[in-house]
Amino acid sequence: MTAEEPAGGEPAGEEPPAEETVPEGTGADAGASRPEEAPPSGFDHVLRALGGGPIHVSYNNAAHGNINTGSVHGGQAVGDGPAGDRRRATRVHEGPIPQAEVDAAAFGFVEPDAFRTCLGRLRDDGLLFLSGRPGSGRRTTALNLLRRHCGEDAALRALDSVTELDRWRPDDPDARGYLLDGLFPTRPLGPGVLGNLRDLLARAGACMVLILPDDDPQLLRTLERDLHISPVPYEPPPPVAVFHQRLAAEVVEEPERSRLLGAVEPGLLDELLVPGVVPHEAVELVSFVVAADGERAALGDVRERLSYRAEERVPPLVDALRDDADGLAFLLSVAVFEGLDHRVVREEAERLLELSEGRLASVLEPTEEGKEPRPNPQFVFRRPLRELLRSVGGRREPREIRAAGGFSSAVEPVVFVRQGQREAVLRHVWREYGQLSELLVTWLREVDGRDELTEPVARMMGQAASWGGGRSALRHIAHLAASERMTGRLIAARALGIAAEDPVLVTEVRHRLGVWAWGRDRNRRATVAYACGSEFGLGRPERALRLLGTLLRGVHSDIPEETGVLMAVQSALVRLHQAGHEQRVLDQLASWSADMAPDAGPLLSVLPRLLAEPRWFQSELAEQTARAPVIVALIRAALNSADAFEAVCREVLRWCETARWEPTAAAAVEQLLTALADPMEYGTLRLFVEIERSDPQVATGRGIALRALRDWRTGASRTRPGPGPGPSASTGSEAA
């Protein structure tokens, strides 16, 4: 059974050489392994107190290669990633549910006790209310219910938790199952709405599962008292069953499973898989057992590493560091930047300590003579790294090579020994120490713009919105959204997408984005655009495009300050296109271009970035679908635009060059050039001249361009009269 919470995405950036660099494919120690010395025995009592142990670290450096230290399950590949489809996997909140998400939910799934009851409700009524504890696997169970009831390959759709069911209509004739994750308490169902919902589902031949929390007794009582609906209470399956089913799914052969389980200490599974352990925590234990590959030493003390045992360790850990400003700063830095190189983590801890201005120290600077002063915070040998790691229950991972920013570097990531401690630390200090939140926001909003730093900061900022709650839950993100730094706006956009995972906070997120989109603050308007291209928009493509349309109404391309907003809109359109929403993006782009004509040039500048991934466009053109004329019209308009011509022309020429090896691409190029030639307009003329100048052995469609130019020069073709779009058009005419 899969975990209920997904991982997220990130904006790109270039990383400066902050770590020790290693040229790719070189290294005197390539393929070597050397152990690191164990900690001094004088710290044994500290290690025992924190649940740690002697650290033995080795590293393997094999540039462009695979190193197997045990038996291997599945295939392996080395490369730069697929060159074709680069769509991001996203858990959809509003729109079609990808088949990959449904298949992932079915992998190793264990039916809970109420599964058969739920199937009966769906069969008899077409409508199922499922209530349970958040994070316990309700969504995974709901997806499996829809999959079982509607069929393995049936089209499923997700609805946002703020969907107004009195106005909702099934708009996808192919959809057979709907999933509504949360019913907002201020919009309760009424008898009329419920009856209409059942009627709509029956006429569409579809069903719906509504997931409800079990911590809102008023909502559950209202449903039962007013609508005579008894939501099915969801209890996750026994953790032992989840463990063995998931293990069987990952390791098919029983002898191999027995070998892996032989490394587990006798009685340990019974000790750890107790009632109350939710499915994704049992899956976590499976991952440790499989990764150990039958070696008890590799499995280590798994009790210390499980995420659901991390919460109980945080309060005493913070109390132990109360008089230790260095330790507290380092603890918070590891909690935010877990998994990064130890040098990066320590640099951020130093910056936090400096920003704290004594707020992390329990002993103030003495004001009377003769008193002992506090230690100098500028002293560079205050605490060695090994001692800091022990003090916060962390460890340094083996050396590894990471490629970023065009070069490779050797890093040694810092992580907590105990899984899940990062979030547990941050949640505890955010809730328990009110003044600390302001310091954390001040510290993190000035973080460097590298991806490896902005992604964990955005994750923490988004999660913190649900930790605090209240009417000011998003206040810290709102400050970031108004930042003059692009890094702050990108972090805010990503954080809003994470905050929108909360079915209550999503209403405030949507409200704020709508208000900011209509406002005058250009920084917040740019943040709205970036949010439309982040997790929030990728899961809600229709709403994202509506917000982008609102932003475009207020963009004036001739005002320099608005350039940032327009660039953010273009970036969001590219991300939506790459995520699989090509048709929606194309239709909206065509509609906006028509509305903004003749000032659509800056908006059309995004088209070359879309054409750079040509597979979908070429398929539509080659098959002459209903959207093929729209594609031709957009390319024609971009060629006629002084802002977009150069880039669009370059992409079309690249199509002509690469189409030699792909029949579909060749058919698409021929269809495109034929359509552009009738009528011959200024941008098309310039494009055909460039094709004429190209290598005769390279360009596909060269014959079409030459015939069109000959007809134009002899007056046999239709040409739209009037001057071209500025000096750029006359250049093409003179060349012709």
XYZ file of C-alpha atoms in Angstrom:
736
model
C 0.000 0.000 0.000
C 1.346 3.365 -0.944
C 1.766 6.407 1.236
C -0.887 9.033 0.997
C 1.304 12.082 0.687
C 3.192 12.852 -2.562
C 6.468 14.523 -3.267
C 6.700 17.727 -5.087
C 8.546 19.658 -7.812
C 11.048 22.594 -8.092
C 12.243 25.515 -10.215
C 15.575 25.283 -11.922
C 18.701 27.199 -11.068
C 22.463 27.083 -11.385
C 24.636 25.956 -8.517
C 27.944 27.691 -7.886
C 30.931 25.526 -6.968
C 30.361 25.628 -3.206
C 31.530 22.057 -2.601
C 34.709 20.213 -3.460
C 34.550 19.532 -7.189
C 35.613 16.407 -9.048
C 35.930 16.457 -12.844
C 33.567 14.027 -14.465
C 35.067 10.712 -15.395
C 38.265 11.281 -13.395
C 39.498 10.793 -9.867
C 42.495 9.105 -8.412
C 40.347 7.174 -5.989
C 37.780 6.011 -8.560
C 36.385 2.700 -7.521
C 38.207 2.872 -4.189
C 36.717 2.490 -0.753
C 38.106 3.717 2.519
C 36.582 3.715 6.010
C 36.333 6.757 8.227
C 37.592 6.527 11.798
C 35.107 5.709 14.555
C 34.159 8.448 17.025
C 36.263 8.836 20.171
C 35.159 6.686 23.064
C 34.757 9.776 25.240
C 31.465 10.542 23.449
C 29.949 7.086 23.972
C 27.550 8.381 26.627
C 26.276 11.079 24.252
C 25.733 8.524 21.498
C 23.828 6.257 23.841
C 21.626 9.144 25.007
C 20.739 10.112 21.447
C 20.306 6.574 20.175
C 23.333 6.738 17.898
C 26.393 4.528 17.600
C 29.885 4.436 16.208
C 29.962 5.759 12.661
C 31.815 3.783 9.985
C 31.633 5.482 6.601
C 32.914 4.290 3.244
C 32.471 5.741 -0.206
C 32.579 4.446 -3.722
C 33.373 6.732 -6.637
C 32.517 5.253 -10.040
C 31.794 8.041 -12.499
C 29.094 7.130 -15.054
C 28.778 3.611 -13.590
C 26.697 1.412 -11.315
C 27.999 -0.177 -8.125
C 26.092 -3.172 -6.754
C 26.892 -4.148 -3.180
C 24.306 -6.918 -3.019
C 21.786 -8.776 -5.098
C 19.898 -6.685 -7.630
C 16.139 -6.640 -8.294
C 14.912 -5.033 -11.508
C 16.750 -3.263 -14.287
C 19.418 -0.598 -14.232
C 20.302 2.206 -16.600
C 22.811 5.033 -16.702
C 22.167 8.187 -18.665
C 20.941 11.758 -18.655
C 17.263 10.826 -18.584
C 14.766 10.276 -21.367
C 15.002 12.661 -24.250
C 11.366 12.452 -25.109
C 8.571 12.693 -22.600
C 9.584 14.805 -19.574
C 6.185 15.131 -17.930
C 6.175 15.378 -14.179
C 4.207 12.877 -12.129
C 1.683 14.898 -10.136
C -1.053 13.854 -7.742
C -4.054 15.475 -9.378
C -6.585 17.344 -7.229
C -8.808 18.615 -9.995
C -8.857 16.829 -13.331
C -8.112 13.371 -14.762
C -6.328 11.001 -12.373
C -3.289 9.568 -14.176
C -3.272 5.806 -14.642
C 0.185 5.768 -13.039
C -1.307 7.039 -9.756
C -4.050 4.395 -9.851
C -1.527 1.629 -10.570
C 0.727 2.836 -7.744
C -2.213 2.708 -5.325
C -2.943 -0.890 -6.359
C 0.663 -2.066 -5.884
C 0.826 -4.224 -2.761
C -2.629 -3.041 -1.648
C -4.330 -4.769 1.291
C -8.098 -4.514 1.554
C -9.267 -3.060 4.880
C -12.142 -4.710 6.717
C -14.677 -2.227 5.316
C -13.644 -2.742 1.679
C -16.484 -5.097 0.772
C -19.007 -2.863 2.507
C -17.762 0.120 0.532
C -18.023 -1.776 -2.749
C -21.620 -2.637 -1.894
C -22.447 1.027 -1.233
C -20.962 2.042 -4.574
C -22.845 -0.700 -6.392
C -26.202 0.101 -4.785
C -26.054 3.879 -4.501
C -23.203 5.084 -6.714
C -22.172 7.387 -3.883
C -19.847 6.483 -0.996
C -18.881 8.591 2.036
C -15.650 7.293 3.583
C -14.425 8.798 6.864
C -11.068 8.159 8.471
C -7.929 9.598 9.968
C -5.850 11.772 7.605
C -2.638 10.066 6.594
C -4.001 6.571 7.164
C -4.351 5.594 3.501
C -7.910 6.712 2.777
C -7.088 8.065 -0.684
C -5.262 4.876 -1.650
C -8.267 2.823 -0.560
C -10.643 5.147 -2.428
C -8.639 4.769 -5.640
C -8.726 0.998 -5.294
C -12.486 1.079 -4.692
C -13.018 3.090 -7.880
C -10.622 0.856 -9.768
C -12.414 -2.302 -8.622
C -15.921 -0.919 -9.198
C -15.327 0.890 -12.501
C -12.687 -1.369 -14.045
C -8.898 -1.309 -14.086
C -8.656 0.938 -17.144
C -11.674 3.158 -16.459
C -11.189 6.932 -16.638
C -11.189 8.526 -13.167
C -11.280 12.183 -12.160
C -10.437 14.064 -8.967
C -12.377 17.027 -7.595
C -11.008 19.721 -5.316
C -12.253 19.844 -1.743
C -13.930 23.221 -2.329
C -15.983 22.025 -5.285
C -19.526 23.385 -4.995
C -21.563 20.240 -5.544
C -24.757 22.231 -6.138
C -23.139 23.674 -9.284
C -21.011 20.704 -10.321
C -21.777 18.793 -13.507
C -19.940 15.764 -14.965
C -18.081 17.396 -17.840
C -16.100 14.362 -19.040
C -18.252 11.807 -20.913
C -15.524 9.163 -20.544
C -15.168 9.455 -16.757
C -16.665 6.575 -14.761
C -15.433 7.394 -11.277
C -14.944 10.605 -9.274
C -12.915 11.198 -6.118
C -13.702 14.173 -3.870
C -11.004 14.576 -1.218
C -12.730 16.479 1.582
C -16.109 18.129 2.003
C -15.707 21.715 3.123
C -17.661 22.299 6.370
C -19.080 25.695 5.393
C -20.792 24.184 2.340
C -22.783 21.258 3.764
C -24.845 19.065 1.523
C -28.602 19.519 1.452
C -31.260 16.960 0.475
C -31.803 18.647 -2.904
C -28.100 18.803 -3.716
C -27.622 15.184 -2.690
C -30.543 13.991 -4.816
C -29.341 15.972 -7.824
C -25.822 14.586 -7.362
C -27.118 11.006 -7.389
C -29.199 11.756 -10.496
C -26.232 13.276 -12.345
C -24.020 10.311 -11.524
C -26.702 7.828 -12.582
C -27.229 9.546 -15.937
C -23.478 9.662 -16.533
C -23.087 6.000 -15.568
C -20.533 7.016 -12.952
C -19.927 6.810 -9.206
C -18.229 9.001 -6.605
C -16.247 8.477 -3.414
C -16.166 11.369 -0.930
C -13.330 11.225 1.615
C -14.164 12.804 4.970
C -11.983 13.385 8.038
C -12.935 11.636 11.246
C -11.926 14.608 13.429
C -15.011 16.699 12.542
C -17.858 15.084 14.481
C -20.207 17.977 13.679
C -19.944 17.279 9.941
C -20.542 13.562 10.450
C -23.534 14.218 12.728
C -25.024 16.635 10.190
C -24.780 14.050 7.421
C -26.418 11.383 9.551
C -29.123 13.606 11.089
C -30.158 15.674 8.081
C -29.393 13.374 5.152
C -29.620 9.950 6.793
C -26.140 9.131 5.506
C -23.874 6.949 7.595
C -20.311 7.378 6.349
C -18.366 4.129 6.333
C -15.665 4.410 9.020
C -12.251 3.600 7.590
C -9.681 1.728 9.619
C -6.416 0.794 7.929
C -5.644 -2.901 7.536
C -3.402 -4.614 10.101
C 0.172 -3.406 9.699
C 1.480 -6.998 9.673
C -0.726 -7.770 6.658
C 0.418 -4.595 4.891
C 4.056 -5.459 5.554
C 3.865 -8.976 4.132
C 1.677 -7.995 1.159
C 4.010 -5.157 0.187
C 7.053 -7.379 0.635
C 5.433 -10.010 -1.600
C 4.746 -7.360 -4.236
C 8.331 -6.120 -4.218
C 9.990 -9.551 -3.890
C 7.944 -12.106 -5.797
C 9.856 -15.299 -4.976
C 9.175 -16.764 -1.535
C 12.720 -18.133 -0.936
C 14.124 -14.665 -1.543
C 11.627 -13.161 0.923
C 12.656 -15.713 3.532
C 16.297 -14.792 3.000
C 15.564 -11.098 3.507
C 13.493 -11.737 6.626
C 16.338 -13.828 8.029
C 18.255 -10.599 8.678
C 15.471 -9.298 10.927
C 15.963 -9.774 14.642
C 13.527 -12.395 15.994
C 10.427 -10.731 17.429
C 11.280 -7.332 15.937
C 8.372 -7.312 13.472
C 5.893 -8.076 16.256
C 7.416 -5.265 18.304
C 7.255 -2.672 15.514
C 4.091 -3.611 13.601
C 1.711 -2.912 16.457
C -1.887 -1.655 16.044
C -1.903 2.035 15.194
C 0.920 1.797 12.671
C -0.516 3.124 9.387
C 0.187 1.472 6.025
C 2.857 3.857 4.747
C 4.819 3.298 7.964
C 4.675 -0.466 7.398
C 5.846 0.145 3.825
C 8.766 2.117 5.240
C 9.843 -0.957 7.215
C 9.632 -3.054 4.029
C 12.011 -0.651 2.284
C 14.575 -1.069 5.093
C 14.354 -4.875 4.945
C 14.702 -4.976 1.148
C 17.585 -2.463 1.151
C 19.480 -4.524 3.774
C 19.519 -7.424 1.291
C 19.703 -10.102 3.973
C 22.561 -8.504 5.936
C 21.746 -7.870 9.589
C 24.625 -5.395 9.870
C 23.212 -3.389 6.953
C 19.765 -3.349 8.572
C 21.248 -1.905 11.757
C 19.014 -0.769 14.583
C 15.853 -0.234 12.566
C 13.986 0.931 15.691
C 16.040 4.118 15.683
C 15.324 4.849 12.031
C 11.562 4.470 11.742
C 9.712 7.729 11.169
C 6.797 6.994 13.494
C 9.171 6.766 16.472
C 10.708 10.178 15.768
C 7.986 12.316 17.378
C 8.646 11.091 20.909
C 12.323 11.996 20.660
C 11.934 15.650 19.704
C 10.884 17.341 23.012
C 13.739 15.884 25.087
C 16.128 16.580 22.217
C 15.191 20.277 22.153
C 15.307 20.442 25.962
C 18.818 18.989 25.967
C 19.947 21.742 23.587
C 18.169 24.609 25.342
C 21.438 26.098 26.638
C 23.326 25.364 23.425
C 22.882 28.042 20.739
C 25.187 26.228 18.327
C 23.322 22.983 18.738
C 19.906 24.592 18.304
C 20.982 26.392 15.141
C 22.484 23.213 13.749
C 19.404 21.192 14.712
C 17.126 23.583 12.826
C 19.470 23.693 9.838
C 19.580 19.900 9.553
C 15.786 19.808 9.945
C 15.307 22.160 6.983
C 18.174 20.984 4.767
C 18.370 17.277 5.593
C 20.083 15.377 2.788
C 22.413 18.170 1.650
C 26.187 18.368 1.984
C 27.398 18.953 5.548
C 29.161 22.167 4.492
C 25.908 23.654 3.187
C 24.049 22.628 6.345
C 26.688 24.194 8.569
C 26.822 27.428 6.560
C 23.064 27.862 6.968
C 23.332 27.118 10.700
C 25.994 29.831 11.014
C 23.770 32.293 9.174
C 20.835 31.461 11.425
C 22.991 31.920 14.506
C 24.088 35.344 13.282
C 20.522 36.387 12.464
C 19.285 35.220 15.859
C 21.133 38.090 17.612
C 21.250 36.080 20.799
C 17.759 34.681 20.590
C 19.038 31.128 20.419
C 21.201 31.588 23.538
C 19.719 31.131 27.003
C 22.525 33.168 28.672
C 22.531 36.881 27.862
C 25.572 39.118 27.631
C 26.533 40.141 31.180
C 25.981 43.788 32.072
C 28.069 43.847 35.264
C 31.820 43.720 35.585
C 33.347 40.589 36.961
C 30.757 38.331 35.377
C 31.773 35.594 33.003
C 30.917 36.599 29.412
C 29.192 34.235 27.045
C 31.426 32.414 24.532
C 32.388 34.413 21.489
C 30.032 33.469 18.633
C 32.804 34.253 16.130
C 35.101 31.552 17.476
C 35.629 29.177 14.552
C 36.503 26.123 16.651
C 33.419 26.190 18.844
C 32.142 22.722 17.972
C 33.576 20.043 15.684
C 31.239 18.583 13.091
C 31.246 15.122 14.657
C 30.126 16.499 18.002
C 27.400 18.612 16.401
C 26.087 15.573 14.562
C 25.966 13.546 17.767
C 24.272 16.360 19.667
C 21.304 16.506 17.255
C 21.093 12.789 16.483
C 22.439 13.180 12.953
C 24.983 11.394 10.827
C 27.115 12.073 7.762
C 26.278 9.927 4.751
C 29.010 8.267 2.648
C 30.686 10.428 0.042
C 28.893 10.550 -3.307
C 29.190 12.426 -6.584
C 26.374 14.747 -7.658
C 26.108 16.620 -10.943
C 24.581 20.115 -10.947
C 25.196 23.368 -12.770
C 27.279 21.749 -15.497
C 29.882 20.133 -13.213
C 30.173 17.314 -10.692
C 31.040 17.689 -7.033
C 31.768 15.377 -4.123
C 29.287 15.740 -1.256
C 28.700 14.058 2.086
C 24.998 14.593 2.962
C 23.904 15.227 6.543
C 20.746 13.394 7.650
C 19.046 12.511 10.910
C 19.589 8.986 12.161
C 15.870 8.639 12.800
C 13.535 8.769 9.811
C 10.939 11.562 9.972
C 12.829 13.620 12.565
C 13.232 16.590 10.211
C 9.516 17.342 10.099
C 9.012 16.393 13.741
C 11.629 18.966 14.854
C 10.216 21.752 12.731
C 6.609 21.075 13.707
C 7.496 20.995 17.405
C 9.468 24.249 17.492
C 6.967 26.065 15.227
C 4.076 25.193 17.548
C 5.767 25.448 20.923
C 7.975 28.548 20.482
C 5.908 31.334 18.935
C 8.655 33.924 18.427
C 10.851 31.404 16.641
C 8.663 31.351 13.529
C 9.537 34.973 12.674
C 13.249 34.219 12.990
C 12.934 31.140 10.780
C 11.109 33.074 8.057
C 13.717 35.876 8.166
C 16.466 33.276 7.880
C 14.957 31.231 5.059
C 13.604 33.989 2.822
C 17.193 35.140 2.136
C 18.379 31.659 1.182
C 20.514 31.237 -1.929
C 18.607 30.581 -5.165
C 20.013 27.095 -5.796
C 17.489 24.313 -6.269
C 18.928 22.193 -3.489
C 18.188 25.015 -1.013
C 14.890 26.410 -2.313
C 13.109 23.048 -2.541
C 13.414 22.096 1.166
C 12.660 25.681 2.218
C 9.464 25.687 0.155
C 8.468 22.328 1.597
C 8.980 23.589 5.144
C 7.090 26.857 4.480
C 4.148 24.974 2.997
C 3.980 22.450 5.834
C 4.228 25.213 8.441
C 0.922 26.653 7.235
C -0.902 23.615 8.612
C 1.218 23.501 11.774
C 0.134 26.980 12.816
C -3.464 27.221 11.620
C -5.789 30.116 12.349
C -6.587 33.044 10.076
C -2.903 33.900 9.759
C -1.788 30.451 8.617
C -0.428 31.792 5.312
C 0.981 35.067 6.622
C 4.602 33.922 6.352
C 4.036 32.798 2.744
C 2.324 36.104 1.902
C 5.464 37.979 2.981
C 7.541 35.789 0.675
C 5.103 36.304 -2.202
C 5.755 40.072 -2.084
C 9.533 39.614 -2.110
C 11.622 41.636 -4.547
C 13.819 38.563 -5.031
C 12.680 35.995 -7.583
C 13.926 33.270 -5.252
C 11.436 34.374 -2.583
C 8.570 34.351 -5.079
C 9.473 30.880 -6.354
C 9.624 29.556 -2.799
C 6.234 31.122 -2.018
C 4.661 29.573 -5.123
C 5.923 26.114 -4.254
C 4.898 26.537 -0.605
C 1.352 27.490 -1.633
C 1.076 24.252 -3.583
C 2.145 22.260 -0.526
C -0.209 24.207 1.766
C -3.075 23.472 -0.641
C -2.705 19.772 0.216
C -4.656 20.632 3.371
C -8.395 20.453 2.483
C -9.127 23.461 4.718
C -6.128 25.620 3.806
C -6.814 25.133 0.100
C -9.699 27.619 0.328
C -7.427 30.359 1.687
C -4.774 29.526 -0.922
C -7.288 29.859 -3.738
C -8.714 33.053 -2.236
C -5.315 34.706 -1.857
C -4.195 33.754 -5.360
C -7.393 35.238 -6.790
C -6.969 38.488 -4.831
C -3.296 38.803 -5.748
C -4.027 38.135 -9.435
C -6.329 41.174 -9.553
C -4.089 43.334 -7.350
C -1.428 45.901 -8.235
C 1.535 44.300 -6.483
C 3.583 42.981 -9.407
C 5.631 40.694 -7.157
C 2.561 38.918 -5.830
C 1.099 38.734 -9.327
C 4.308 37.043 -10.477
C 4.001 34.658 -7.524
C 0.488 33.747 -8.682
C 1.873 32.866 -12.106
C 4.644 30.736 -10.628
C 2.068 28.981 -8.424
C 0.096 28.132 -11.566
C 3.171 26.296 -12.815
C 3.857 24.566 -9.493
C 2.098 21.676 -7.761
C -1.009 23.807 -7.156
C -1.550 24.604 -10.834
C -0.442 21.249 -12.253
C -3.119 19.511 -10.195
C -5.747 22.151 -11.082
C -5.036 23.068 -14.724
C -8.400 24.729 -15.398
C -8.073 27.079 -12.412
C -4.429 27.766 -13.239
C -5.306 28.892 -16.764
C -8.107 31.116 -15.447
C -5.672 32.796 -13.059
C -3.124 33.255 -15.844
C -5.839 34.854 -17.990
C -6.577 37.290 -15.160
C -2.891 38.178 -14.926
C -2.619 38.795 -18.662
C -5.434 41.348 -18.529
C -3.263 43.556 -16.335
C 0.077 43.016 -18.072
C 1.463 45.909 -20.113
C 4.496 44.647 -22.003
C 5.760 48.177 -22.654
C 6.172 48.774 -18.903
C 9.546 47.345 -17.722
C 8.178 46.486 -14.276
C 5.602 44.149 -15.865
C 8.246 42.062 -17.631
C 8.659 39.825 -14.595
C 4.937 39.020 -14.512
C 4.895 38.169 -18.224
C 7.955 35.930 -17.842
C 6.283 34.136 -14.935
C 3.124 33.596 -17.026
C 5.217 32.159 -19.847
C 7.035 29.877 -17.419
C 3.727 28.582 -16.026
C 2.407 27.845 -19.520
C 5.542 25.839 -20.298
C 5.205 23.829 -17.080
C 1.524 23.106 -17.736
C 2.386 22.041 -21.275
C 5.130 19.716 -20.060
C 2.814 18.201 -17.442
C 0.489 16.826 -20.125
C -2.033 19.672 -20.503
C -1.023 20.498 -24.088
C -4.570 20.859 -25.448
C -5.706 23.218 -22.698
C -2.585 25.369 -23.051
C -2.916 25.521 -26.829
C -6.587 26.498 -26.755
C -6.022 29.196 -24.134
C -2.982 30.556 -25.917
C -4.981 30.852 -29.141
C -7.866 32.558 -27.336
C -5.607 35.026 -25.523
C -3.673 35.803 -28.702
C -6.897 36.639 -30.526
C -8.080 38.869 -27.673
C -4.732 40.704 -27.409
C -4.093 41.144 -31.137
C -2.177 43.051 -32.448
C -0.296 43.273 -29.110
C 0.076 39.517 -28.615
C 3.763 39.412 -29.599
C 5.162 39.167 -26.041
C 2.705 36.391 -25.211
C 3.528 34.490 -28.430
C 7.173 34.527 -27.364
C 6.345 31.482 -25.242
C 5.480 29.412 -28.330
C 9.097 28.512 -29.230
C 9.579 27.030 -25.771
C 6.541 24.818 -26.357
C 7.641 23.845 -29.869
C 11.005 22.752 -28.461
C 9.200 19.579 -27.311
C 7.537 18.825 -30.630
C 6.095 15.326 -30.207
C 2.516 16.353 -29.401
C 2.436 19.179 -31.971
C 3.802 16.958 -34.723
C 1.329 14.181 -33.931
C -1.601 16.609 -34.174
C -0.335 18.080 -37.446
C 0.481 14.735 -39.041
C -2.967 13.328 -38.221
C -4.699 16.583 -39.177
C -6.772 16.663 -35.990
C -9.187 19.442 -35.056
C -6.348 21.309 -33.311
C -3.984 21.249 -36.285
C -5.417 24.519 -37.738
C -5.006 26.152 -34.308
C -1.340 25.142 -34.224
C -0.802 26.521 -37.740
C -2.553 29.790 -36.850
C -0.413 30.283 -33.739
C 2.825 29.579 -35.606
C 1.735 31.945 -38.388
C 0.960 34.707 -35.870
C 4.299 34.171 -34.115
C 6.174 34.335 -37.424
C 4.429 37.630 -38.158
C 5.481 39.015 -34.761
C 8.729 40.942 -34.425
C 8.979 39.676 -30.830
C 8.673 35.972 -31.621
C 9.880 35.470 -35.207
C 13.535 34.629 -34.602
C 12.868 31.960 -31.980
C 9.896 30.378 -33.795
C 11.796 30.328 -37.084
C 14.702 28.602 -35.348
C 12.419 25.884 -33.927
C 10.665 25.251 -37.269
C 14.049 24.929 -38.983
C 15.061 22.425 -36.316
C 11.860 20.471 -37.072
C 12.859 20.411 -40.749
C 16.318 19.112 -39.915
C 15.293 16.379 -37.462
C 12.293 15.160 -39.500
C 14.574 13.151 -41.784
C 14.575 10.228 -39.318
C 10.910 10.263 -38.216
C 7.978 9.695 -40.604
C 5.468 11.381 -38.288
C 7.690 14.448 -37.941
C 8.193 14.593 -41.705
C 4.434 14.443 -42.337
C 3.904 17.169 -39.734
C 6.492 19.476 -41.335
C 4.946 19.025 -44.768
C 1.435 19.734 -43.465
C 2.664 22.812 -41.594
C 4.584 24.326 -44.512
C 1.739 23.626 -46.935
C -0.738 25.392 -44.641
C 1.607 28.347 -44.045
C 2.095 28.825 -47.793
C -1.593 29.581 -48.391
C -1.784 32.486 -47.945
C 1.852 33.606 -47.994
C 2.316 36.216 -45.246
C 5.329 38.211 -44.160
C 6.567 35.854 -41.473
C 6.075 32.812 -43.720
C 8.046 34.522 -46.485
C 11.001 35.080 -44.181
C 10.816 31.475 -42.944
C 10.784 30.071 -46.468
C 13.778 32.229 -47.408
C 15.683 30.714 -44.470
C 14.679 27.219 -45.647
C 15.840 28.113 -49.162
C 19.254 29.067 -47.766
C 19.548 25.828 -45.782
C 21.441 22.704 -46.778
C 19.503 20.957 -49.605
C 20.352 17.581 -48.086
C 19.051 18.470 -44.620
C 15.747 20.310 -44.609
C 12.509 18.333 -44.914
C 9.827 20.256 -46.812
C 12.363 22.238 -48.796
C 10.453 21.539 -52.034
C 7.259 23.018 -50.575
C 9.097 26.197 -49.543
C 10.791 26.560 -52.945
C 7.526 26.149 -54.867
C 5.811 28.693 -52.632
C 8.626 31.202 -53.126
C 8.540 30.699 -56.900
C 4.785 31.308 -56.977
C 5.185 34.396 -54.787
C 7.944 35.823 -56.977
C 5.920 35.252 -60.125
C 2.744 36.663 -58.569
C 0.870 33.343 -58.651
C 0.306 33.136 -54.858
C -2.052 35.041 -52.607
C -0.240 37.564 -50.411
C -1.854 39.701 -47.763
C -1.279 43.375 -48.672
C 0.175 45.974 -46.385
C 3.517 46.664 -44.707
C 5.248 44.055 -42.590
C 5.611 44.217 -38.809
C 8.451 46.715 -38.664
C 11.991 46.521 -39.998
C 12.199 42.782 -39.456
C 9.691 42.116 -42.232
C 11.413 44.268 -44.818
C 14.560 42.261 -44.290
C 12.765 39.152 -45.423
C 11.266 40.877 -48.452
C 14.619 42.199 -49.592
C 16.203 38.778 -49.157
C 13.454 37.201 -51.226
